């Protein structure tokens, strides 16, 4: 099952002493990129957290926000950074004055208290406590990650249905192209015969030369190889949609190949009716390519 590169997930872990809240959201990216926002106290957990995420996420720019609260006995270990709080307060007051705003004291207090490192732990945790904290954080991350992956799968299922519908349309158009391909040669044969007869003004047309010209044109305008390759790409595309894991790069490569075959058909389509169908085919391939950019 394919997965979208966009998703959101939230997870919470809470016991008698701590509470972790984790939120994850992602956007499209050719590679995997993790932007981790942890309280400074837990910077040592960053590498562990990246390993957990890497196991489930292969592509996309993922923002991870970790919030921590100490409760119970641990809450007594909380203090506030007076100098930093004063600096934030002064900056907010100056901003309000410049913009002619009049926030009340409660609003300023709420804003200042939410800034990074204003509220902090009074002392470092011991090693044994650190491991217990990591277990709590990991539990919250796993819950958020599961919700995140589930959403990616749901969006991926929607993308797959849309692309399968478009692949069926491309197959239908390919069948039409193949059926009209012979008309290109016949149309050229009729036009060439007429031009040669008009040019020779009553003189008999050299049939051998005429047939040679028709054969040469038929060889240049033949699109059977392109059609065969395009059908092969379509079949591979459908097979890959059923694979597990990150398949976005494979599908991106296939859509490039499909586009190349369609462009070659267009360059050989020396016939108005055929060109019209090829243009529509190219449009459908491009729509599939756009959807592929959303796949992990």
XYZ file of C-alpha atoms in Angstrom:
296
model
C 0.000 0.000 0.000
C 1.419 3.382 -1.013
C 1.619 6.256 1.450
C 1.302 9.980 0.988
C 4.162 12.221 2.099
C 1.787 14.506 3.979
C 0.419 13.480 7.351
C -0.302 14.415 10.944
C -0.184 12.487 14.198
C -0.379 13.186 17.912
C 0.544 11.084 20.916
C 0.448 11.571 24.682
C 2.107 9.691 27.533
C 1.288 10.547 31.143
C 1.970 8.972 34.537
C 2.212 10.235 38.119
C 5.375 12.247 37.516
C 5.599 13.327 33.857
C 3.523 14.105 30.799
C 4.814 14.061 27.228
C 2.842 15.391 24.289
C 4.160 14.797 20.765
C 2.854 16.206 17.488
C 4.106 15.319 14.004
C 3.308 16.793 10.620
C 4.976 16.464 7.245
C 5.261 18.015 3.795
C 6.607 16.739 0.482
C 10.356 16.379 0.094
C 12.569 14.312 -2.211
C 14.467 12.999 0.805
C 13.796 12.447 4.503
C 14.290 15.512 6.647
C 13.471 15.653 10.360
C 13.017 18.945 12.150
C 12.906 18.133 15.871
C 11.669 20.638 18.457
C 12.518 19.288 21.919
C 12.837 21.016 25.282
C 16.513 21.792 25.838
C 16.617 19.315 28.719
C 16.049 16.455 26.286
C 18.511 17.336 23.530
C 20.375 14.111 24.334
C 17.326 12.181 23.081
C 17.547 13.626 19.579
C 19.601 10.815 18.041
C 17.387 8.127 19.583
C 14.314 9.913 18.294
C 15.708 10.130 14.772
C 16.321 6.370 14.750
C 12.715 5.699 15.762
C 11.406 7.971 13.014
C 13.744 6.631 10.331
C 12.340 3.120 10.766
C 8.915 4.283 9.584
C 9.544 7.356 7.426
C 11.545 7.217 4.196
C 10.648 10.525 2.533
C 9.193 13.885 3.471
C 9.987 16.901 5.608
C 8.739 15.993 9.062
C 8.305 18.485 11.905
C 8.185 16.918 15.377
C 7.129 18.962 18.402
C 7.728 17.590 21.905
C 6.162 19.178 24.978
C 7.016 18.096 28.526
C 5.352 18.719 31.873
C 6.585 17.621 35.278
C 3.762 16.670 37.653
C 3.554 15.410 41.222
C 6.886 15.544 43.058
C 8.712 16.556 39.913
C 6.670 19.723 39.632
C 8.633 21.145 42.585
C 11.729 21.043 40.397
C 10.351 23.647 38.028
C 11.625 27.232 38.092
C 11.530 30.193 35.776
C 14.371 32.067 34.159
C 13.807 35.619 35.434
C 16.291 37.388 33.143
C 14.965 35.657 30.037
C 11.346 36.312 31.062
C 12.138 39.999 31.577
C 13.741 40.232 28.149
C 10.760 38.610 26.446
C 8.385 40.887 28.354
C 10.282 44.007 27.305
C 10.328 42.899 23.660
C 6.580 42.202 23.656
C 5.831 45.507 25.371
C 7.922 47.369 22.775
C 6.160 45.551 19.940
C 2.753 46.395 21.413
C 3.747 50.046 21.769
C 5.019 50.262 18.168
C 1.777 48.782 16.854
C -0.449 50.774 19.228
C -1.710 47.630 20.914
C -2.927 47.386 24.492
C -2.579 43.805 25.753
C -3.549 43.174 29.369
C -1.131 41.729 31.922
C -2.647 38.239 31.704
C -2.079 38.141 27.941
C 1.559 39.220 28.310
C 2.068 36.686 31.078
C 0.640 33.869 28.965
C 2.824 34.760 25.976
C 6.031 35.096 28.002
C 5.470 31.795 29.823
C 5.232 29.943 26.510
C 8.570 31.089 25.127
C 11.420 28.499 25.085
C 13.445 28.076 28.294
C 11.406 30.561 30.355
C 10.114 27.620 32.389
C 12.859 25.067 33.044
C 13.883 22.173 35.264
C 15.706 23.150 38.433
C 18.279 20.358 38.179
C 19.418 17.638 35.812
C 17.843 14.206 36.007
C 19.969 11.298 37.096
C 20.834 8.534 34.633
C 18.153 6.165 35.931
C 15.546 8.906 35.646
C 16.752 9.761 32.144
C 15.940 6.224 30.935
C 12.482 6.369 32.486
C 11.913 9.701 30.783
C 13.043 8.281 27.441
C 10.613 5.387 27.824
C 7.803 7.872 28.402
C 8.821 10.031 25.465
C 9.176 7.000 23.188
C 5.668 5.828 24.128
C 4.231 9.208 23.144
C 6.283 9.232 19.923
C 5.125 5.730 18.956
C 1.483 6.717 19.399
C 1.988 9.883 17.344
C 3.931 7.931 14.721
C 1.204 5.309 14.367
C -1.462 7.973 13.889
C 0.849 9.774 11.472
C 1.466 6.637 9.381
C -2.235 5.715 9.382
C -3.095 9.120 7.955
C -0.398 8.769 5.298
C -1.837 5.393 4.320
C -5.376 6.776 4.046
C -4.190 9.616 1.834
C -2.059 7.168 -0.143
C -5.126 5.008 -0.792
C -6.951 8.048 -2.180
C -3.986 8.873 -4.419
C -3.788 5.282 -5.655
C -7.468 5.241 -6.658
C -7.060 8.488 -8.563
C -3.938 7.283 -10.380
C -5.477 3.900 -11.256
C -8.398 5.732 -12.815
C -6.000 7.848 -14.858
C -3.956 4.799 -15.878
C -7.150 3.233 -17.243
C -7.756 6.428 -19.211
C -4.192 6.336 -20.564
C -4.688 2.710 -21.613
C -7.910 3.665 -23.386
C -6.183 6.517 -25.207
C -3.253 4.260 -26.120
C -5.693 1.842 -27.740
C -7.148 4.706 -29.769
C -3.677 5.866 -30.800
C -2.795 2.369 -31.955
C -6.006 2.062 -33.960
C -5.413 5.411 -35.675
C -1.713 4.860 -36.317
C -2.419 3.030 -39.575
C -4.525 5.972 -40.723
C -1.381 8.136 -40.625
C 0.262 6.021 -43.302
C -2.876 5.804 -45.433
C -3.420 9.545 -45.181
C 0.164 10.196 -46.244
C -0.130 7.697 -49.138
C -3.197 9.454 -50.542
C -1.681 12.948 -50.219
C 1.647 11.874 -51.717
C -0.044 10.189 -54.691
C -2.067 13.309 -55.361
C 0.974 15.604 -55.132
C 3.033 13.407 -57.472
C 0.235 13.222 -60.041
C -0.230 17.013 -59.967
C 3.525 17.595 -60.237
C 3.979 15.179 -63.148
C 0.960 16.650 -65.023
C -0.283 13.551 -66.780
C 2.972 11.598 -66.800
C 2.629 8.155 -65.218
C 3.800 7.962 -61.612
C 6.812 5.771 -60.985
C 5.105 3.161 -58.834
C 8.331 1.736 -57.414
C 9.532 5.170 -56.284
C 6.073 5.968 -54.930
C 5.969 2.778 -52.850
C 9.518 3.410 -51.611
C 8.499 6.895 -50.393
C 5.459 5.471 -48.619
C 7.578 2.741 -46.997
C 10.157 5.293 -45.845
C 7.448 7.462 -44.279
C 5.843 4.425 -42.626
C 9.167 3.527 -41.056
C 9.718 7.061 -39.700
C 6.187 7.383 -38.326
C 5.934 3.896 -36.815
C 4.994 4.149 -33.107
C 4.517 0.459 -32.306
C 7.689 0.370 -30.177
C 6.558 3.408 -28.179
C 3.129 1.876 -27.634
C 4.663 -1.406 -26.486
C 6.960 0.355 -24.017
C 4.141 2.560 -22.742
C 1.969 -0.499 -22.080
C 4.883 -2.083 -20.220
C 5.310 1.042 -18.068
C 1.599 1.062 -17.262
C 1.732 -2.563 -16.117
C 4.824 -1.923 -13.972
C 3.191 1.145 -12.456
C 0.188 -0.883 -11.309
C 2.441 -3.580 -9.854
C 4.473 -1.034 -7.890
C 1.288 0.487 -6.447
C 0.771 -2.841 -4.652
C 4.266 -2.914 -3.137
C 5.032 -2.068 0.485
C 7.424 0.668 1.534
C 8.596 3.836 -0.185
C 7.881 3.598 -3.928
C 7.623 7.268 -4.896
C 11.000 7.400 -6.652
C 10.232 4.286 -8.721
C 6.902 5.738 -9.800
C 8.509 9.086 -10.582
C 11.000 7.351 -12.886
C 8.198 5.438 -14.625
C 6.126 8.567 -15.230
C 9.180 10.202 -16.813
C 9.495 7.211 -19.143
C 5.767 7.300 -19.912
C 6.036 10.982 -20.747
C 9.020 10.292 -23.010
C 7.073 7.677 -24.994
C 4.077 9.986 -25.299
C 6.273 12.847 -26.544
C 7.865 10.585 -29.167
C 4.393 9.529 -30.336
C 3.459 13.177 -30.622
C 6.502 13.986 -32.743
C 5.635 11.128 -35.129
C 1.897 11.837 -35.241
C 1.736 13.572 -38.630
C -2.048 13.406 -38.630
C -4.481 15.866 -36.953
C -6.838 13.294 -35.439
C -3.954 11.293 -33.985
C -2.213 14.393 -32.622
C -5.364 15.363 -30.744
C -5.513 11.998 -28.995
C -1.790 12.052 -28.168
C -2.141 15.512 -26.590
C -4.892 14.182 -24.338
C -2.740 11.161 -23.474
C 0.190 13.410 -22.548
C -2.103 15.470 -20.344
C -3.205 12.379 -18.401
C 0.406 11.257 -17.952
C 1.291 14.690 -16.577
C -1.584 14.486 -14.078
C -0.281 11.130 -12.884
C 3.215 12.609 -12.569
C 1.865 15.426 -10.402
C 0.203 12.921 -8.069
C 3.370 10.855 -7.849
C 5.147 13.866 -6.317
C 2.951 13.354 -3.233
C 3.947 9.721 -2.674
C 6.528 8.586 -0.124
